[in-house]
XYZ file of C-alpha atoms in Angstrom:
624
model
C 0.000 0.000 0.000
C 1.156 3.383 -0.961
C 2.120 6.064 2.036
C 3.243 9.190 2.506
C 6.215 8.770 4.523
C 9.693 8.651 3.267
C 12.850 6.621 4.794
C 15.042 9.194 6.183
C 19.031 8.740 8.164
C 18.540 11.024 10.930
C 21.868 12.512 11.871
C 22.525 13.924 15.360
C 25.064 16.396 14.132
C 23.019 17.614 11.244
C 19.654 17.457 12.748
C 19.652 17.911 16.784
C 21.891 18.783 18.722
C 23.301 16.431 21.727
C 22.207 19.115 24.390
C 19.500 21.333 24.184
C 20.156 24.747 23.001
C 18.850 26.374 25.958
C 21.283 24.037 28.279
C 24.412 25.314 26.037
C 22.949 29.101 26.219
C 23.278 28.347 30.184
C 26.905 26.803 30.174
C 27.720 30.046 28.032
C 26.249 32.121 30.591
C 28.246 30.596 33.495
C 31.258 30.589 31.758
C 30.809 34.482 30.761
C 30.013 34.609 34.719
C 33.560 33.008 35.858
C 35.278 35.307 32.993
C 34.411 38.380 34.564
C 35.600 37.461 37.469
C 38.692 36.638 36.020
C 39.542 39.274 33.509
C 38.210 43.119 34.153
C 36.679 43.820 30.580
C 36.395 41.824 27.271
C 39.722 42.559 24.330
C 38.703 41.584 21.397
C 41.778 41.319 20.115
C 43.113 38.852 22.686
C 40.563 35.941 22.362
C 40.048 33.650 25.568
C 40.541 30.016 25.534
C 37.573 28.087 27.408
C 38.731 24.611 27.115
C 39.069 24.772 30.910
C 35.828 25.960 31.553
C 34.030 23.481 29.510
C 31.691 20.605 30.961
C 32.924 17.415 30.146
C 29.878 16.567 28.156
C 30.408 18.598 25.161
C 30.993 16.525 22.403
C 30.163 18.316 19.127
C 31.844 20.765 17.399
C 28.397 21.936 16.851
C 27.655 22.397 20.497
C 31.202 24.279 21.273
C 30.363 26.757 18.167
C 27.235 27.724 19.652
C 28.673 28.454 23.221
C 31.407 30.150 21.473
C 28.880 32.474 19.650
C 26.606 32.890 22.614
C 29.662 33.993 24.723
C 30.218 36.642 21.900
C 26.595 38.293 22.060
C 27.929 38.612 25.694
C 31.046 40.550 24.642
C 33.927 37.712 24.854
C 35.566 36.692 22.112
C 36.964 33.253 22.471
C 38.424 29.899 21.498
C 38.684 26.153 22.587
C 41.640 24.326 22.168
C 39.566 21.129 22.977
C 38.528 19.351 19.711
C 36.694 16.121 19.037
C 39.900 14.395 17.340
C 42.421 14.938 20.331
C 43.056 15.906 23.883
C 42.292 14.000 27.065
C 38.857 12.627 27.226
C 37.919 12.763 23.189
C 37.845 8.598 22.768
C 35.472 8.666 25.485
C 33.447 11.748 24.403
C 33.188 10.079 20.490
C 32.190 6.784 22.286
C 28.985 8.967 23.495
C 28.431 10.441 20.328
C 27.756 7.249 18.666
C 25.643 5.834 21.433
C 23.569 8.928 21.404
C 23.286 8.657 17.150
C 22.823 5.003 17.993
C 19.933 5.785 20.322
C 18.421 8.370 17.744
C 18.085 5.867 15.194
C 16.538 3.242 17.048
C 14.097 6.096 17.995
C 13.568 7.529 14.577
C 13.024 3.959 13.167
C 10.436 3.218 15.726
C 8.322 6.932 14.874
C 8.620 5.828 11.638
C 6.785 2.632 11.824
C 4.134 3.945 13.545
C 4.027 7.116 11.387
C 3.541 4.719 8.512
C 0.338 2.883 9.902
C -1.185 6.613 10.685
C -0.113 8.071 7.151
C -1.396 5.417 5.493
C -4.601 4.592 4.134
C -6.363 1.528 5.483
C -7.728 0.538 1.804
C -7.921 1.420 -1.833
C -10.907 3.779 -2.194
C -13.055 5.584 -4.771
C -12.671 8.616 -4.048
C -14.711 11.685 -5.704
C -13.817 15.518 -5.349
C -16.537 17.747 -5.234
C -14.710 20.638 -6.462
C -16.974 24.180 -6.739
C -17.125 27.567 -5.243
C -19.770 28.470 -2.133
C -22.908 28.101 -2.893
C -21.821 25.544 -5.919
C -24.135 22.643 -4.395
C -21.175 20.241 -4.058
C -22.247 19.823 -0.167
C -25.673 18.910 -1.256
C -24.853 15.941 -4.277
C -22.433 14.458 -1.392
C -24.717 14.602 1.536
C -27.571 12.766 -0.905
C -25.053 9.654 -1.548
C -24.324 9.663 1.955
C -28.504 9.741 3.118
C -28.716 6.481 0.783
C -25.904 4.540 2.474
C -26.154 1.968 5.170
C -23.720 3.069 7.126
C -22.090 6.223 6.737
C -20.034 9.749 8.492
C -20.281 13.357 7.550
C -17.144 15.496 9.046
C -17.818 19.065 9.061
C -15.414 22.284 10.227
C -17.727 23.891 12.692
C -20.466 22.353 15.469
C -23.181 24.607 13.647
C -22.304 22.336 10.238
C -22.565 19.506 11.860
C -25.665 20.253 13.359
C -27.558 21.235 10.132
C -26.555 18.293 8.843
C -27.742 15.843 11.481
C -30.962 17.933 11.483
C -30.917 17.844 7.539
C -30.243 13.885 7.393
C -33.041 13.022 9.949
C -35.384 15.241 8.415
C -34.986 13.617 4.801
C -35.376 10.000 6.686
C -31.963 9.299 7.538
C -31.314 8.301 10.796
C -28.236 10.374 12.124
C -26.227 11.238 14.885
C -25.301 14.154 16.384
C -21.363 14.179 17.983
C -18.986 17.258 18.378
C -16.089 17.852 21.350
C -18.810 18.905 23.719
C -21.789 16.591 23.034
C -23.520 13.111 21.835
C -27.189 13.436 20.539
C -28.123 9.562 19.684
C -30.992 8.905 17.704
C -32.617 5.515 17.504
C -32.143 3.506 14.352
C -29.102 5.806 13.644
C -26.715 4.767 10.277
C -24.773 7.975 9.756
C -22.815 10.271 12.088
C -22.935 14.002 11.919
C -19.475 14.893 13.301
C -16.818 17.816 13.628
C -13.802 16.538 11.922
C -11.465 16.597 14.961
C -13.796 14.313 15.887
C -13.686 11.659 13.473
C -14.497 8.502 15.055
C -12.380 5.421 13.446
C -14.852 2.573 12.220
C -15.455 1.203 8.830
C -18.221 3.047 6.391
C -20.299 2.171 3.406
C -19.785 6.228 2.620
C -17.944 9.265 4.365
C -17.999 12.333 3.400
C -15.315 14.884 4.708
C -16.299 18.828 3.749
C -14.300 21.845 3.125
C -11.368 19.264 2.907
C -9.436 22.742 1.620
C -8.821 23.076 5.411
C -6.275 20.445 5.154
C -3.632 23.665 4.297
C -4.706 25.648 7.536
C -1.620 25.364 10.091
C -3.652 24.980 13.232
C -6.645 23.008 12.392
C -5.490 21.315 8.919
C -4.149 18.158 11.290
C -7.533 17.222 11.270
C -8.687 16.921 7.539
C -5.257 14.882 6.897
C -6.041 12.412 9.883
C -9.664 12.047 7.782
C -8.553 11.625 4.525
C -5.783 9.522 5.321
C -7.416 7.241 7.877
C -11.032 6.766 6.540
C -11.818 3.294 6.027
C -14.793 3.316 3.374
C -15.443 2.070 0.429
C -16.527 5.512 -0.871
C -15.293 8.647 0.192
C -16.747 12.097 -0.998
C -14.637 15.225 -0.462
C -16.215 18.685 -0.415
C -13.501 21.619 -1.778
C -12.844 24.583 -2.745
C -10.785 24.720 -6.168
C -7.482 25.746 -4.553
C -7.334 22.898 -2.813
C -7.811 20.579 -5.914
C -4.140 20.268 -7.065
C -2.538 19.358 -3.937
C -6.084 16.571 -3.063
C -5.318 14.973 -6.182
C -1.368 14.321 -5.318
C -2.112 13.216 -1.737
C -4.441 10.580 -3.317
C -2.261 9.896 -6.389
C 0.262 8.852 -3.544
C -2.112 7.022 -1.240
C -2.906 4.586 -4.593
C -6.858 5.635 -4.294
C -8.886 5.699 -7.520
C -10.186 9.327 -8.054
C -13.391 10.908 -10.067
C -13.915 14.558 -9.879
C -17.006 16.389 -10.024
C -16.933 20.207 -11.168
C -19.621 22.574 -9.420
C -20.333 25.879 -10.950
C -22.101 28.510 -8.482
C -26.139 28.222 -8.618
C -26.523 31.997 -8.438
C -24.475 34.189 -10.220
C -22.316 36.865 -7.860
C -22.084 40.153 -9.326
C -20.201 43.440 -8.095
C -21.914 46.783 -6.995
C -20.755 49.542 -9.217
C -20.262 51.643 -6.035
C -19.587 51.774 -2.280
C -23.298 52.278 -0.299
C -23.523 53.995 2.750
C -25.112 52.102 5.681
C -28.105 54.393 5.869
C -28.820 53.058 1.594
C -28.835 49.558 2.797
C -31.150 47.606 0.966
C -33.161 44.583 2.615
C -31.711 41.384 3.032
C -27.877 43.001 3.138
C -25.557 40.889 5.484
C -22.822 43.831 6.582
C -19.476 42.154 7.902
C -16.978 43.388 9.969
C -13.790 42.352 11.791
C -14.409 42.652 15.480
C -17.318 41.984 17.791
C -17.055 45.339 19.256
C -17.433 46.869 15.824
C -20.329 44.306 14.852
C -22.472 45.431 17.984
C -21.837 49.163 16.892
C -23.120 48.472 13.148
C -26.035 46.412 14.830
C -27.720 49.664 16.743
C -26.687 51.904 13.650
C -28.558 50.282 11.457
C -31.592 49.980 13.916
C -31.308 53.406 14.504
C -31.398 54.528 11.132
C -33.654 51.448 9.347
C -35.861 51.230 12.534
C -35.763 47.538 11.909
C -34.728 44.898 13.609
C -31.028 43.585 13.318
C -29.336 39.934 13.489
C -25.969 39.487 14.698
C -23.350 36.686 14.164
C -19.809 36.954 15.406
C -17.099 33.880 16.235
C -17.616 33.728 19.920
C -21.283 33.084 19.776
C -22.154 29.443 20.219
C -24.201 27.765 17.442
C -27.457 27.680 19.425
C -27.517 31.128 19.384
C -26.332 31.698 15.663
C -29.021 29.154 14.906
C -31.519 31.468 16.420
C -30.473 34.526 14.748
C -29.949 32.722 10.888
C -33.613 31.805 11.893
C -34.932 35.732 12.804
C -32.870 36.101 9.445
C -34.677 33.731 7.505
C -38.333 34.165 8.868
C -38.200 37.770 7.570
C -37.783 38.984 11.256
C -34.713 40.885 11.004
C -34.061 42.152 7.000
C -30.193 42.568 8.250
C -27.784 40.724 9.626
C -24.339 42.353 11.075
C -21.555 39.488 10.859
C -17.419 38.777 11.583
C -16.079 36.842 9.104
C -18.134 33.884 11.050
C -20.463 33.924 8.530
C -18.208 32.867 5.467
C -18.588 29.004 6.794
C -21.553 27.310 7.066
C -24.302 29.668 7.982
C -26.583 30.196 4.933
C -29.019 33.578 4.701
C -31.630 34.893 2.336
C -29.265 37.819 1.666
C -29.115 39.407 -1.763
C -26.432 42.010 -0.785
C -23.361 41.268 1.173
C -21.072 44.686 2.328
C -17.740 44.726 3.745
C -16.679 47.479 5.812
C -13.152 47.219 5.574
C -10.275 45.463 3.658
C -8.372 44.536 6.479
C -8.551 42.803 9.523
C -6.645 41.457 12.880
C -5.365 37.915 12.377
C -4.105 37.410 15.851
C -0.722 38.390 14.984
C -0.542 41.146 12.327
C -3.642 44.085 11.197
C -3.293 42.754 7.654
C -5.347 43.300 4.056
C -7.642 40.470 2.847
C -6.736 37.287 0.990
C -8.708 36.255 -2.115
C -10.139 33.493 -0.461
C -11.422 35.223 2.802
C -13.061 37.973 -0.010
C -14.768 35.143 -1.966
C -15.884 33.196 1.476
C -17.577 35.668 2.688
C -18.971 37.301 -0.254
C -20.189 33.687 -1.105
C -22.748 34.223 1.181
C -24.707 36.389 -1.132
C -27.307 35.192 -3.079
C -27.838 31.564 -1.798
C -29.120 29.468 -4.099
C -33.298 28.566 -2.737
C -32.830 31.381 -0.647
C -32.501 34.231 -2.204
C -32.696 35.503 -6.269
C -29.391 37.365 -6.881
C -26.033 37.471 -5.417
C -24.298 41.103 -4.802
C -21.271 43.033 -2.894
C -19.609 45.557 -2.377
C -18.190 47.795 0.657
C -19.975 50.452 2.735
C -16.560 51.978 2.666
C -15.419 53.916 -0.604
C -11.896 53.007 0.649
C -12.428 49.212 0.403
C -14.697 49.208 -2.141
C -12.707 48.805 -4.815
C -10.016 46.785 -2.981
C -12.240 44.168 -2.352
C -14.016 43.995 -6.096
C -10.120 43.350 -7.545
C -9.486 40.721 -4.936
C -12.783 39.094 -5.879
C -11.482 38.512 -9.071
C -8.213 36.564 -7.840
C -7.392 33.317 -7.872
C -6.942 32.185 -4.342
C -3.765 30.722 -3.252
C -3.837 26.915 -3.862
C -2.921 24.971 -0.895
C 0.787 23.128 -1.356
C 0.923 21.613 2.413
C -0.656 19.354 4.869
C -0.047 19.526 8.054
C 0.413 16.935 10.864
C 0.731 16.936 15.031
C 1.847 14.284 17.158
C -0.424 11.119 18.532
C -0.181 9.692 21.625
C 0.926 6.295 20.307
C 3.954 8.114 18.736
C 5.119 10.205 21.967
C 5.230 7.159 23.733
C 8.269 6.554 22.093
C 10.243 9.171 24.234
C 11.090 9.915 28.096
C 11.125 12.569 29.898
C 8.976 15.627 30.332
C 5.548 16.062 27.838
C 7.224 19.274 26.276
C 10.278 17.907 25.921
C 8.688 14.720 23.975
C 6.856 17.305 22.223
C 10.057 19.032 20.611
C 12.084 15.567 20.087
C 9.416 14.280 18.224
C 8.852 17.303 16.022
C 13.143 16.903 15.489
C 13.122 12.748 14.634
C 9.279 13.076 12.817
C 10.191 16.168 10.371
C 12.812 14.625 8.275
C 10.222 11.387 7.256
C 7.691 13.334 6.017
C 7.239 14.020 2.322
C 7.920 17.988 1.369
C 3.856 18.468 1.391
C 3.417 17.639 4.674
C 4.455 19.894 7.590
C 4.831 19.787 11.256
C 1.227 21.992 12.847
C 2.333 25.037 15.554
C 2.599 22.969 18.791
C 3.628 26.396 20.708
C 0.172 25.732 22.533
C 0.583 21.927 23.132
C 4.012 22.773 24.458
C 3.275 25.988 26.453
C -0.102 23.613 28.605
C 2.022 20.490 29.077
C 4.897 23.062 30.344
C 2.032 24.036 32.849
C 1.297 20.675 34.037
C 2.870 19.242 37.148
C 5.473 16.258 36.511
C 2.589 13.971 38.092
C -0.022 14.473 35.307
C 2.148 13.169 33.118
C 2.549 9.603 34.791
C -0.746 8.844 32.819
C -0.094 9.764 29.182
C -3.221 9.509 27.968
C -4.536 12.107 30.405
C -1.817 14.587 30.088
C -2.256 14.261 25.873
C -5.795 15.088 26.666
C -5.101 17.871 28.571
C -2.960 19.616 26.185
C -5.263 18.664 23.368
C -8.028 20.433 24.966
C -10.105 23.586 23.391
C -8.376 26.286 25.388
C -8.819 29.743 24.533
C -7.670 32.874 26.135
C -10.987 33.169 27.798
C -10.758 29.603 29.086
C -6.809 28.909 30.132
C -7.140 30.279 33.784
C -9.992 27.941 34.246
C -8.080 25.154 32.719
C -5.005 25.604 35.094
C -7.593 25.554 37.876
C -8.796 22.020 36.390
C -5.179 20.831 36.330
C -4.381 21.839 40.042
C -7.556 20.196 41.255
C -6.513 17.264 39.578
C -2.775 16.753 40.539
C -4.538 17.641 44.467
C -6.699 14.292 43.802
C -10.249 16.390 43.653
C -13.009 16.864 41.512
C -11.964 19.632 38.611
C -14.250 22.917 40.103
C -17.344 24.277 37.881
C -16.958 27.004 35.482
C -17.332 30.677 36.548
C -20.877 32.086 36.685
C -22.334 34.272 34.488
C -23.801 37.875 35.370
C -27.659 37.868 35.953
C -28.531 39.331 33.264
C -26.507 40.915 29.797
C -27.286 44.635 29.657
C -24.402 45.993 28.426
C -20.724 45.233 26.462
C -18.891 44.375 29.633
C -22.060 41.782 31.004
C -21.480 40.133 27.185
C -18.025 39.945 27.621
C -18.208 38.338 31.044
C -21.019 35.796 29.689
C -18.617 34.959 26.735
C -16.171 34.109 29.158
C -18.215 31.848 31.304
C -19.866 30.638 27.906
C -16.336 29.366 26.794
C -15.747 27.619 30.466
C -18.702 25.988 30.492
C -17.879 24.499 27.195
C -14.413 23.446 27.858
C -15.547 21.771 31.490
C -18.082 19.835 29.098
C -15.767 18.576 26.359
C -13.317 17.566 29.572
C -16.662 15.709 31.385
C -16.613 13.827 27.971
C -13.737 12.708 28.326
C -14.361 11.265 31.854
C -13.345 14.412 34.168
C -14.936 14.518 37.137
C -16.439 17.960 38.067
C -18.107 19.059 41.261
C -20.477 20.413 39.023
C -22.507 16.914 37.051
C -22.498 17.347 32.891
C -26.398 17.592 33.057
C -26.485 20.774 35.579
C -23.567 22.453 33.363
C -25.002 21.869 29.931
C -28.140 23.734 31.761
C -25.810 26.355 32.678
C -24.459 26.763 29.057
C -28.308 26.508 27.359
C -29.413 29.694 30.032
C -26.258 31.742 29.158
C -26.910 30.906 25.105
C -30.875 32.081 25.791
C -29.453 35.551 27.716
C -27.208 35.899 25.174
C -29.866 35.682 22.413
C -32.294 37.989 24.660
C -29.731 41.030 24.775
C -28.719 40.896 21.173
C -32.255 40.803 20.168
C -32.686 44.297 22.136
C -29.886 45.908 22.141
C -27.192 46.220 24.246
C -25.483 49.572 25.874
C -22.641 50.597 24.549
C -21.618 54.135 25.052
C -18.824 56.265 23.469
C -14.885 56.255 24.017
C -14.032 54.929 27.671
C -11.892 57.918 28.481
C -13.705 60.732 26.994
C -17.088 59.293 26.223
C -17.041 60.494 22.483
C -19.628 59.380 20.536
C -18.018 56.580 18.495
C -18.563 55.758 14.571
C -20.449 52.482 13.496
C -18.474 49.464 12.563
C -15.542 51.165 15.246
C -13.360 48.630 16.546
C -12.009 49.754 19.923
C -13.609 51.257 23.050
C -11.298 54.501 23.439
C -11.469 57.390 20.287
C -8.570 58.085 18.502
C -7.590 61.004 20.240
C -7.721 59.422 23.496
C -5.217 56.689 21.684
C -2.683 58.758 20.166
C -2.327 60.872 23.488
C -1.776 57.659 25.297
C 0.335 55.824 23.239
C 1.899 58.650 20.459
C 0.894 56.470 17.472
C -1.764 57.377 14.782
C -5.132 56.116 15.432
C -5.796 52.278 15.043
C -8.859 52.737 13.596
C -8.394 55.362 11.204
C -9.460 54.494 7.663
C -7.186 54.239 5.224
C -7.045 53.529 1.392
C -5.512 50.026 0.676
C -2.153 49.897 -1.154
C -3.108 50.051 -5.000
C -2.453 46.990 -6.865
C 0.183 46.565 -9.563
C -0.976 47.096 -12.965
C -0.548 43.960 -15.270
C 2.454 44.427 -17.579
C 1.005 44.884 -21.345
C 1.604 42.081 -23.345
């Protein structure tokens, strides 16, 4: 059977060092300690010779040049007359080398085997792509093979997916469960699962079907698709995509030895550019209006009420899918003709809109305020013009700034994906001693050089920043400490999860998420109910997975349904806002931060964050 992994001679002196980097930054420091007690002030032009301060296990020329270059960045300039081919000691020292390279391939040949039974698929399957853009209908064709199998799985990237679906599938006659990180919903009868695709439970299926299988590029989350494509063991497997992601499916199967059929989607409703930007109070009916921060969403919401004197939806990341399930449905009774949304809305959630308006051409990734790719532009604009739900498909900005930014990035290709991405198992960390982090970086060192040059290693800075935060007991049970670093921690949630762990290395029950306010009148009461929202979640998905809580799963789910039902009471009237929090100036719709701009620049001296500006003008095309 065909796999993905390649053989690979891992060599200690060209891959890893013998002793960790931060060890040899440490001997440099104590050896820049003991030569300034010895010598008043660094010469460059009389260079030191450490050999006598060395520890006798350096053993690499390797690990010598980087203490020599660390001792430079502290202002010593030095030498070692101490080499691997002579002086006392150096038989013994290359005697260690080769037990430690000896060691490392023993290791690497073990990750390997294993990494060839996960990177390989089980059987040789038909596979078809469903390649099309949103609202192209290749969802629909895959879900109708999978409603007439016997025994099949849907894999979806959000809860809310996976929930229409399940609800879609029963409704049509097909008995379907419901499971995501934080719940089971069994129906009787069931022969398909509705899951999320981090889910993905391992069986044998007449049919899967694995959507937006484009994800399989994104860094953090792509781990998941590659798992599902790789590992699925059906005789027919159905892959929803977008069309950058059809070059680099096709290879991955090519390798794997599946037999592939490809099925082109065109969109239902054609999408079609506003000649101009329109201003929020020239909003037609049925207009979704997306911007980049919840702050700014909540703004646009009571602007548009205000001016409209309609009713307004709202849909932003941090909501859970109960409540964006209520608003799509104020959306789609006719209720509210607008909807205010984050970029949430590009997956999954489908509107009667006619109109979708961005406000901006830039947004906050988490690292970087950065202009819009192609395919953020086309995911959200997809969402115009949904085919049985509405008659055309437009877009545009409310900005005159963006506007015609984002009608030339419409018209882009997206960036096709050229990498998978993989993160450890727990089968294949078991291969290594010592502390979880530690495991963590040696496997990501012995695992990188096996894998073929479109797979990557995913970011494990948050695996290996919570299992540096668990006590040395946790990790006794491996399973439980993998677990706990694999959990859904967000910002919101990480205080509560280091309250879980203590609990746990004391012996007690974890302790119940933190309450929310009484009732959600203004920003600050959201906030605080977002919080609690995202702690109530994360003590469920750990309940799931056999956690004991002081607080039972049934009185906490009952907790998370009365915050989603307050949350879905204040949005529906409105919540308090009020201008900047130092001056209280009255702040523009679709505003991003709580303090003005003035208040900003006299606080920090730079120019206002959220000052609009033109985006850079595009290249023209060289004439043929």
């Amino acid at each position: 059977m065909a796999r993905l992994i390649r053989e690979s001679h891992f060599s200690l002196t060209g891959g890893i060092a013998l002793i960790p980097k931060g060890q040899l930054r440490r001997i440099a420091k104590r050896i820049s300690e003991k030569l300034e007690v010895q010598f008043d002030n660094p010469d460059p032009s009389r260079p030191i010779d450490i050999a006598k301060y060395l520890p006798t296990g350096i053993g690499l020329q390797e690990e010598l040049d980087l203490i020599i270059e660390r001792l430079a960045h502290f202002g010593w300039t030095c030498y070692s007359s101490a080499t691997l081919s002579g002086g006392p000691g150096a038989a013994a020292k290359a005697e260690k080398v080769q037990r430690r390279q000896e060691a490392a391939d023993r290791l690497q040949h073990r990750l390997s085997g294993q990494l060839a039974v996960d990177l390989v698929a089980p059987r040789r399957r038909h596979v078809t792509l469903h390649i099309g853009p949103t609202n192209s209908g290749k969802t629909h064709h895959a879900l109708a093979r999978l409603a007439a199998s016997n025994k099949g799985l849907y894999l979806a990237p959000l809860r809310l997916l996976a929930w229409e679906a399940a609800e879609r599938l029963n409704d049509a006659g097909c008995p379907t469960n419901l499971l995501t990180g934080e719940e089971f919903v069994p129906v009787e009868g069931a022969r398909v699962v509705a899951a999320t695709t981090e889910m993905f439970p391992h069986d044998t299926y007449e049919v899967v079907v694995i959507d937006e299988a484009q994800m399989v590029g994104d860094p953090d989350r792509g781990w998941a698709w590659l798992r599902a494509l790789v590992q699925a063991n059906t005789d027919e497997l159905h892959v929803c995509a977008a069309p950058q992601g059809e070059e680099f499916l096709l290879k991955m199967f090519d390798t794997l030895g599946d037999q592939v059929e490809i099925k082109r989607n065109e969109r239902l409703v054609p999408l079609r550019p506003l000649p101009d930007a329109v201003p929020l109070d020239k909003l037609p009916e049925r207009s979704a209006v997306v911007a980049f921060s919840r702050t700014a969403v909540l703004r646009l919401k009571a602007e548009i009420e205000a001016v409209h004197k309609k009713p307004c939806a709202v849909i932003y990341g941090a909501l859970p899918p109960d409540v964006r399930r209520e608003q799509a449905r104020r959306v789609r009774s006719g209720e509210c003709p607008f909807v205010v949304a984050t970029d949430a809305i590009g997956m999954g959630i489908n509107f009667p809109v006619d109109h979708v308006f961005l406000t901006e051409a830039a947004k906050y990734d988490g690292r970087m305020e950065r202009l819009l790719r192609a395919d953020e532009v086309l995911q959200i604009i997809g969402r115009a013009g949904r085919f049985g739900l509405s008659q055309a498909g437009w877009y545009g900005s409310t900005s005159p700034a963006a506007h015609q930014y984002i009608l030339e990035t419409a018209l882009e290709p997206p960036a096709p994906v050229v990498s998978a991405y993989l993160q450890p198992t727990v089968e294949q960390l078991r291969f290594f001693s010592g502390r979880l982090h530690k495991r963590l970086q040696v496997w990501q060192q012995l695992a990188e050089p096996l894998l073929p040059p479109f797979v990557k290693i995913a970011p494990l800075e948050q695996m290996t920043e919570l299992a540096r935060l668990l006590p040395p007991r946790l990790e006794d049970n491996l399973e439980e400490a993998y677990m706990l670093i694999t959990a859904p921690v967000s910002r919101e949630s990480q205080s509560y999860w280091q309250s879980v762990v203590a609990a746990l290395e004391a012996g007690k029950r974890a302790p119940g998420p933190e309450r929310p306010p009484a009732e959600i009148e203004s920003d600050t009461d959201l906030q605080q109910a977002e919080r609690s929202l995202k702690e109530h979640e994360l003590c469920l998905w750990l309940l799931r997975r056999g956690v004991q809580c002081r607080a039972g799963e049934y009185r906490v789910r009952q907790n998370r349904n009365h915050i989603a039902t307050m949350m879905n009471r204040a949005l529906a009237r409105g919540l308090s806002l009020g201008g900047c929090k130092i001056c209280g100036r009255k702040l523009a719709p679709g505003y991003r931060f709580r303090i003005c701009g003035s208040c900003y620049e006299r606080q920090t001296g730079r120019p206002d964050r959220g000052a609009v500006t033109s985006p850079v003008p595009k290249e023209p095309e060289p004439e043929a």
